[in-house]
Amino acid sequence: MDPELYFEDLTPGRVFDLGTTVVDRDEMLAFARRFDPQPFHVDDDAGKASIFGALAASGWFTASLWMRAYADGVLARASSLGSPGGEEIAWPAPVFAGDELRASMEVLEARRSRSRPTLGLVKLRAWLHRGDEVVYRSTFTGMFATRA
């Protein structure tokens, strides 16, 4: 299947609504046990006693929820060529099992590569919100093929 989104479609100011997801407790715990086994991520009592007041998701799990929404909502239909990295990753509010999170992405900047003219570099901002509250944000660069 040919991509429908190319570099030329990713214009500054464009916002993508990537849908919602509900945080699954079992997935949240399995991730934390494997990758981030801090007590407040894997133990209810430790979570209650922590600054979070309850068992809290790992920030890396939260980032992976956004990544899945991005993969499904954009990358699956885009001429993506990966990413060289980013400038910011933050999770300013904790995430809990059962939270409903809305994912979105905004195009901040776009430029053609000088050394590879069939490649575009797109600066993107990722967001996850619980209601009006930001629980995750990231700024990174995506690489996308051009139409020409």
XYZ file of N, CA, C and O in Angstrom:
592
model
N 0.834 -1.182 0.000
C 0.000 0.000 0.000
C 0.885 1.254 0.000
O 1.818 1.357 0.779
N 0.586 2.166 -0.880
C 1.336 3.413 -0.959
C 0.928 4.348 0.172
O -0.241 4.420 0.546
N 1.888 5.091 0.698
C 1.561 6.045 1.766
C 0.640 7.146 1.250
O 0.646 7.482 0.067
N -0.139 7.704 2.152
C -0.980 8.848 1.785
C -0.458 10.142 2.394
O -0.849 11.220 1.961
N 0.432 10.048 3.374
C 1.027 11.231 3.987
C 2.518 11.289 3.662
O 3.256 10.351 3.969
N 2.918 12.380 3.067
C 4.314 12.626 2.736
C 4.780 13.894 3.444
O 3.970 14.641 4.015
N 6.048 14.173 3.337
C 6.625 15.376 3.920
C 5.791 16.615 3.589
O 5.503 17.439 4.462
N 5.381 16.732 2.343
C 4.646 17.929 1.894
C 3.316 18.108 2.629
O 2.770 19.214 2.684
N 2.775 17.037 3.191
C 1.496 17.100 3.908
C 1.655 17.536 5.363
O 0.666 17.846 6.030
N 2.876 17.537 5.838
C 3.143 17.832 7.250
C 3.578 19.292 7.390
O 4.745 19.606 7.598
N 2.615 20.170 7.268
C 2.868 21.609 7.268
C 2.774 22.177 8.681
O 1.943 21.732 9.481
N 3.629 23.143 9.006
C 3.586 23.741 10.336
C 2.184 24.232 10.690
O 1.490 24.838 9.872
N 1.782 23.914 11.910
C 0.454 24.284 12.391
C -0.568 23.168 12.266
O -1.614 23.213 12.915
N -0.282 22.169 11.446
C -1.227 21.068 11.292
C -1.256 20.236 12.566
O -0.225 19.897 13.143
N -2.461 19.913 13.013
C -2.656 19.122 14.230
C -3.373 17.832 13.856
O -4.329 17.846 13.074
N -2.901 16.741 14.409
C -3.505 15.436 14.204
C -4.138 14.970 15.506
O -3.464 14.895 16.535
N -5.423 14.654 15.481
C -6.100 14.025 16.609
C -5.845 12.528 16.474
O -6.209 11.910 15.473
N -5.201 11.945 17.467
C -4.811 10.542 17.405
C -5.718 9.648 18.241
O -5.401 8.479 18.471
N -6.836 10.186 18.700
C -7.812 9.377 19.413
C -7.542 9.246 20.896
O -6.673 9.902 21.464
N -8.317 8.378 21.517
C -8.217 8.180 22.956
C -7.854 6.739 23.278
O -8.074 5.830 22.472
N -7.315 6.579 24.466
C -7.021 5.253 24.996
C -7.312 5.278 26.485
O -7.177 6.317 27.132
N -7.734 4.144 27.001
C -7.949 4.001 28.434
C -6.799 3.168 28.982
O -6.467 2.110 28.435
N -6.187 3.643 30.056
C -5.030 2.976 30.639
C -5.473 1.670 31.291
O -6.299 1.672 32.213
N -4.921 0.584 30.796
C -5.229 -0.755 31.292
C -4.282 -1.100 32.450
O -3.059 -1.077 32.283
N -4.829 -1.420 33.586
C -4.029 -1.707 34.786
C -3.063 -2.863 34.563
O -1.881 -2.779 34.942
N -3.525 -3.945 33.955
C -2.656 -5.110 33.750
C -1.483 -4.770 32.831
O -0.349 -5.179 33.098
N -1.742 -4.033 31.754
C -0.661 -3.617 30.853
C 0.314 -2.681 31.562
O 1.528 -2.794 31.404
N -0.239 -1.753 32.339
C 0.576 -0.790 33.075
C 1.516 -1.512 34.047
O 2.708 -1.213 34.111
N 0.990 -2.482 34.770
C 1.793 -3.245 35.730
C 2.824 -4.126 35.030
O 3.974 -4.205 35.468
N 2.414 -4.787 33.951
C 3.352 -5.663 33.227
C 4.529 -4.856 32.689
O 5.681 -5.290 32.777
N 4.235 -3.687 32.143
C 5.305 -2.820 31.642
C 6.238 -2.418 32.784
O 7.466 -2.526 32.671
N 5.668 -1.947 33.890
C 6.490 -1.494 35.016
C 7.335 -2.633 35.584
O 8.516 -2.437 35.884
N 6.754 -3.796 35.710
C 7.518 -4.931 36.243
C 8.706 -5.260 35.361
O 9.772 -5.616 35.843
N 8.526 -5.113 34.055
C 9.598 -5.461 33.123
C 10.626 -4.348 32.950
O 11.815 -4.599 32.891
N 10.152 -3.097 32.857
C 11.048 -2.016 32.435
C 11.303 -0.911 33.472
O 12.274 -0.180 33.344
N 10.423 -0.737 34.448
C 10.568 0.378 35.394
C 10.004 -0.029 36.753
O 9.010 0.533 37.222
N 10.633 -1.019 37.411
C 10.050 -1.598 38.627
C 10.260 -0.765 39.902
O 10.612 -1.302 40.951
N 10.015 0.521 39.809
C 10.043 1.344 41.014
C 8.800 1.011 41.842
O 7.730 0.733 41.279
N 8.921 1.042 43.167
C 7.811 0.593 44.016
C 6.463 1.243 43.709
O 5.433 0.565 43.695
N 6.433 2.554 43.448
C 5.162 3.242 43.200
C 4.551 2.892 41.847
O 3.423 3.280 41.554
N 5.290 2.145 40.999
C 4.755 1.658 39.730
C 4.269 0.209 39.809
O 3.535 -0.234 38.924
N 4.705 -0.532 40.817
C 4.393 -1.975 40.860
C 3.668 -2.438 42.123
O 3.214 -3.578 42.178
N 3.558 -1.579 43.125
C 2.966 -1.987 44.402
C 1.922 -0.960 44.843
O 2.243 0.227 44.988
N 0.675 -1.425 45.047
C -0.411 -0.514 45.421
C -0.113 0.265 46.697
O -0.343 1.480 46.750
N 0.385 -0.407 47.710
C 0.663 0.272 48.981
C 1.759 1.327 48.816
O 1.656 2.432 49.356
N 2.803 0.983 48.080
C 3.869 1.952 47.834
C 3.341 3.132 47.019
O 3.731 4.282 47.255
N 2.461 2.855 46.070
C 1.849 3.934 45.298
C 1.025 4.863 46.165
O 1.111 6.090 46.049
N 0.231 4.289 47.077
C -0.586 5.101 47.989
C 0.282 5.954 48.897
O -0.062 7.088 49.219
N 1.418 5.414 49.328
C 2.316 6.139 50.230
C 3.206 7.149 49.499
O 3.853 7.976 50.133
N 3.210 7.114 48.184
C 4.080 7.992 47.391
C 3.456 9.364 47.191
O 2.298 9.603 47.556
N 4.196 10.249 46.569
C 3.669 11.580 46.249
C 2.502 11.514 45.265
O 1.752 12.462 45.134
N 2.338 10.356 44.587
C 1.255 10.203 43.620
C -0.070 9.850 44.285
O -1.128 10.052 43.697
N -0.018 9.252 45.464
C -1.230 8.900 46.184
C -1.918 7.641 45.693
O -2.956 7.252 46.223
N -1.365 7.020 44.685
C -1.927 5.786 44.123
C -0.873 5.167 43.215
O 0.122 5.816 42.867
N -1.099 3.939 42.832
C -0.225 3.263 41.874
C -0.190 4.093 40.587
O -1.236 4.377 40.003
N 0.976 4.517 40.174
C 1.116 5.398 39.011
C 1.841 4.681 37.884
O 2.738 3.875 38.118
N 1.443 4.998 36.677
C 2.093 4.429 35.493
C 3.506 4.985 35.356
O 3.777 6.145 35.696
N 4.396 4.166 34.840
C 5.721 4.648 34.454
C 5.560 5.699 33.356
O 4.708 5.560 32.465
N 6.383 6.729 33.424
C 6.356 7.725 32.342
C 6.675 7.099 30.997
O 6.137 7.507 29.967
N 7.524 6.084 31.010
C 7.877 5.402 29.752
C 6.679 4.630 29.203
O 6.498 4.538 27.986
N 5.844 4.103 30.075
C 4.608 3.455 29.636
C 3.680 4.496 29.012
O 3.092 4.268 27.955
N 3.585 5.640 29.669
C 2.763 6.728 29.139
C 3.259 7.136 27.750
O 2.462 7.307 26.818
N 4.572 7.260 27.598
C 5.141 7.583 26.285
C 4.801 6.514 25.263
O 4.509 6.815 24.101
N 4.800 5.255 25.682
C 4.486 4.169 24.741
C 3.025 4.201 24.314
O 2.699 3.816 23.182
N 2.134 4.671 25.185
C 0.726 4.816 24.794
C 0.601 5.858 23.683
O -0.138 5.669 22.712
N 1.334 6.977 23.832
C 1.303 7.988 22.779
C 1.903 7.420 21.491
O 1.360 7.606 20.400
N 3.013 6.707 21.605
C 3.679 6.156 20.426
C 2.751 5.227 19.658
O 2.721 5.243 18.426
N 1.975 4.415 20.367
C 1.035 3.511 19.696
C -0.021 4.306 18.927
O -0.368 3.971 17.790
N -0.527 5.374 19.545
C -1.523 6.212 18.867
C -0.925 6.862 17.627
O -1.577 6.947 16.574
N 0.319 7.308 17.713
C 1.033 7.914 16.577
C 1.269 6.870 15.482
O 1.053 7.146 14.294
N 1.682 5.683 15.867
C 1.915 4.618 14.887
C 0.629 4.275 14.139
O 0.637 4.126 12.916
N -0.469 4.166 14.874
C -1.750 3.825 14.247
C -2.341 4.978 13.450
O -2.890 4.778 12.370
N -2.230 6.197 13.992
C -2.907 7.340 13.389
C -2.139 8.061 12.305
O -2.728 8.726 11.457
N -0.812 7.940 12.306
C 0.003 8.655 11.322
C 0.958 7.705 10.598
O 0.927 7.588 9.377
N 1.821 7.051 11.334
C 2.894 6.275 10.698
C 2.387 5.161 9.788
O 3.005 4.885 8.760
N 1.264 4.542 10.133
C 0.726 3.445 9.321
C 0.341 3.904 7.922
O 0.241 3.081 7.008
N 0.166 5.210 7.748
C -0.240 5.719 6.428
C 0.721 6.768 5.890
O 0.389 7.511 4.977
N 1.912 6.809 6.466
C 2.868 7.852 6.096
C 4.135 7.268 5.488
O 4.427 6.091 5.621
N 4.874 8.154 4.858
C 6.166 7.797 4.256
C 7.285 7.969 5.284
O 8.352 8.465 4.972
N 7.032 7.523 6.501
C 7.979 7.697 7.599
C 9.286 6.967 7.335
O 9.301 5.832 6.844
N 10.377 7.630 7.695
C 11.713 7.047 7.565
C 12.427 7.022 8.921
O 13.648 7.000 8.984
N 11.639 7.048 10.010
C 12.215 6.985 11.344
C 12.395 8.352 11.957
O 11.804 9.341 11.522
N 13.243 8.388 12.980
C 13.486 9.628 13.724
C 14.912 9.650 14.244
O 15.388 8.645 14.773
N 15.588 10.798 14.123
C 16.933 10.904 14.692
C 16.927 11.266 16.177
O 17.978 11.349 16.793
N 15.747 11.511 16.753
C 15.673 11.824 18.176
C 14.851 13.054 18.454
O 14.120 13.540 17.591
N 14.973 13.539 19.678
C 14.159 14.669 20.069
C 14.852 15.585 21.032
O 16.024 15.407 21.370
N 14.107 16.583 21.477
C 14.636 17.619 22.353
C 13.995 17.605 23.733
O 14.568 18.142 24.669
N 12.797 17.071 23.851
C 12.071 17.161 25.114
C 11.212 15.927 25.297
O 10.634 15.412 24.350
N 11.148 15.486 26.541
C 10.167 14.487 26.937
C 9.788 14.826 28.367
O 10.659 15.094 29.203
N 8.494 14.919 28.621
C 8.043 15.292 29.955
C 6.715 14.634 30.252
O 5.879 14.468 29.362
N 6.549 14.249 31.485
C 5.258 13.788 31.947
C 4.934 14.570 33.204
O 5.260 14.170 34.319
N 4.291 15.747 33.017
C 4.074 16.687 34.113
C 3.000 16.291 35.120
O 2.875 16.936 36.166
N 2.231 15.259 34.848
C 1.208 14.787 35.788
C 1.178 13.263 35.721
O 1.378 12.678 34.651
N 0.953 12.614 36.859
C 0.927 11.150 36.856
C -0.288 10.601 36.124
O -1.311 11.270 35.986
N -0.123 9.382 35.656
C -1.185 8.656 34.956
C -1.539 7.431 35.796
O -0.655 6.786 36.366
N -2.824 7.129 35.853
C -3.322 6.031 36.677
C -4.171 5.070 35.845
O -4.730 5.458 34.808
N -4.277 3.852 36.339
C -5.138 2.860 35.686
C -6.551 3.425 35.561
O -7.063 4.064 36.479
N -7.147 3.212 34.404
C -8.500 3.689 34.152
C -8.575 5.079 33.554
O -9.641 5.490 33.086
N -7.481 5.820 33.562
C -7.498 7.161 32.961
C -7.810 7.063 31.469
O -7.296 6.180 30.775
N -8.614 7.987 30.989
C -8.845 8.115 29.548
C -7.970 9.251 29.047
O -8.076 10.382 29.518
N -7.094 8.913 28.107
C -6.121 9.870 27.591
C -6.379 10.151 26.118
O -6.627 9.230 25.342
N -6.306 11.428 25.745
C -6.463 11.844 24.349
C -5.097 12.204 23.803
O -4.379 13.018 24.376
N -4.742 11.580 22.676
C -3.446 11.800 22.035
C -3.594 12.752 20.858
O -4.584 12.702 20.118
N -2.590 13.610 20.693
C -2.555 14.484 19.519
C -1.101 14.777 19.173
O -0.186 14.480 19.941
N -0.942 15.352 18.001
C 0.381 15.708 17.507
C 0.254 16.996 16.709
O -0.688 17.162 15.940
N 1.218 17.896 16.881
C 1.246 19.153 16.145
C 2.551 19.251 15.372
O 3.615 18.927 15.894
N 2.459 19.695 14.134
C 3.646 19.946 13.320
C 4.150 21.347 13.656
O 3.428 22.325 13.491
N 5.399 21.428 14.142
C 5.973 22.713 14.526
C 6.795 23.346 13.409
O 6.697 24.544 13.171
N 7.620 22.530 12.764
C 8.496 23.015 11.688
C 8.674 21.908 10.670
O 8.555 20.732 11.006
N 8.998 22.295 9.452
C 9.287 21.306 8.405
C 10.310 21.902 7.442
O 10.183 23.055 7.033
N 11.307 21.089 7.121
C 12.303 21.539 6.142
C 12.846 20.336 5.380
O 12.910 19.229 5.901
N 13.189 20.589 4.146
C 13.818 19.562 3.314
C 15.270 19.401 3.718
O 15.949 20.377 4.016
N 15.743 18.193 3.716
C 17.150 17.936 3.997
C 18.011 18.532 2.885
O 17.689 18.391 1.700
N 19.087 19.198 3.278
C 19.997 19.760 2.275
C 20.821 18.656 1.613
O 21.093 18.710 0.420
N 21.199 17.662 2.373
C 22.048 16.597 1.820
C 21.248 15.493 1.117
O 21.792 14.797 0.268
N 19.983 15.343 1.475
C 19.108 14.337 0.858
C 17.789 14.998 0.481
O 16.841 15.006 1.261
N 17.684 15.548 -0.706
C 16.504 16.342 -1.077
C 15.192 15.558 -1.144
O 14.127 16.161 -1.189
N 15.244 14.239 -1.124
C 13.996 13.452 -1.110
C 13.566 13.101 0.311
O 12.658 12.308 0.510
N 14.197 13.740 1.296
C 13.895 13.508 2.698
C 13.524 14.820 3.361
O 14.195 15.839 3.164
N 12.430 14.807 4.127
C 12.023 15.977 4.885
C 12.171 15.733 6.370
O 11.929 14.625 6.852
N 12.589 16.757 7.080
C 12.725 16.704 8.533
C 11.601 17.535 9.140
O 11.448 18.722 8.804
N 10.825 16.912 10.013
C 9.635 17.547 10.561
C 9.729 17.550 12.086
O 9.842 16.492 12.709
N 9.710 18.739 12.658
C 9.716 18.862 14.111
C 8.276 18.744 14.597
O 7.397 19.484 14.145
N 8.059 17.805 15.516
C 6.716 17.465 15.968
C 6.595 17.623 17.481
O 7.558 17.400 18.208
N 5.407 17.967 17.931
C 5.114 18.002 19.366
C 4.025 16.986 19.636
O 2.973 16.995 18.991
N 4.296 16.102 20.574
C 3.363 15.070 21.002
C 2.655 15.512 22.270
O 3.276 16.142 23.135
N 1.377 15.160 22.379
C 0.595 15.492 23.569
C -0.261 14.309 23.992
O -0.824 13.625 23.138
N -0.384 14.110 25.293
C -1.427 13.269 25.883
C -2.106 14.114 26.954
O -1.422 14.706 27.805
N -3.417 14.169 26.891
C -4.212 14.920 27.866
C -5.172 13.991 28.592
O -5.729 13.074 27.974
N -5.381 14.261 29.862
C -6.474 13.675 30.639
C -7.397 14.859 30.900
O -7.073 15.732 31.706
N -8.489 14.918 30.174
C -9.322 16.121 30.229
C -8.501 17.292 29.712
O -7.912 17.230 28.634
N -8.401 18.346 30.493
C -7.610 19.528 30.112
C -6.173 19.453 30.599
O -5.369 20.341 30.288
N -5.848 18.433 31.366
C -4.520 18.327 31.967
C -3.537 17.585 31.067
O -3.821 16.499 30.579
N -2.376 18.176 30.851
C -1.318 17.526 30.080
C -0.638 16.493 30.974
O -0.174 16.823 32.065
N -0.570 15.246 30.503
C 0.123 14.198 31.251
C 1.394 13.740 30.539
O 2.214 13.048 31.128
N 1.535 14.128 29.273
C 2.734 13.769 28.507
C 2.913 14.765 27.380
O 1.949 15.177 26.738
N 4.169 15.169 27.163
C 4.499 15.958 25.975
C 5.922 15.622 25.571
O 6.763 15.276 26.403
N 6.139 15.720 24.291
C 7.454 15.440 23.745
C 7.628 16.265 22.481
O 6.665 16.525 21.762
N 8.859 16.652 22.234
C 9.202 17.335 20.986
C 10.305 16.517 20.339
O 11.311 16.207 20.985
N 10.100 16.152 19.089
C 11.064 15.304 18.397
C 11.015 15.580 16.903
O 10.133 16.286 16.418
N 11.954 15.008 16.190
C 12.008 15.166 14.733
C 11.655 13.849 14.057
O 12.163 12.807 14.427
N 10.742 13.935 13.109
C 10.411 12.784 12.278
C 10.998 12.995 10.888
O 11.110 14.130 10.423
N 11.371 11.909 10.280
C 11.893 11.973 8.898
C 10.858 11.335 7.978
O 10.382 10.226 8.251
N 10.532 12.030 6.899
C 9.514 11.567 5.961
C 10.004 11.743 4.528
O 10.665 12.741 4.226
N 9.658 10.801 3.685
C 10.000 10.913 2.270
C 9.149 11.997 1.615
O 7.997 12.233 2.017
N 9.718 12.628 0.617
C 8.969 13.623 -0.170
C 8.261 12.896 -1.310
O 8.583 11.745 -1.633
N 7.310 13.574 -1.941
C 6.614 12.977 -3.082
C 7.517 12.894 -4.304
O 7.394 12.022 -5.125
N 8.412 13.858 -4.433
C 9.268 13.922 -5.628
C 10.570 13.174 -5.427
O 11.092 13.044 -4.376
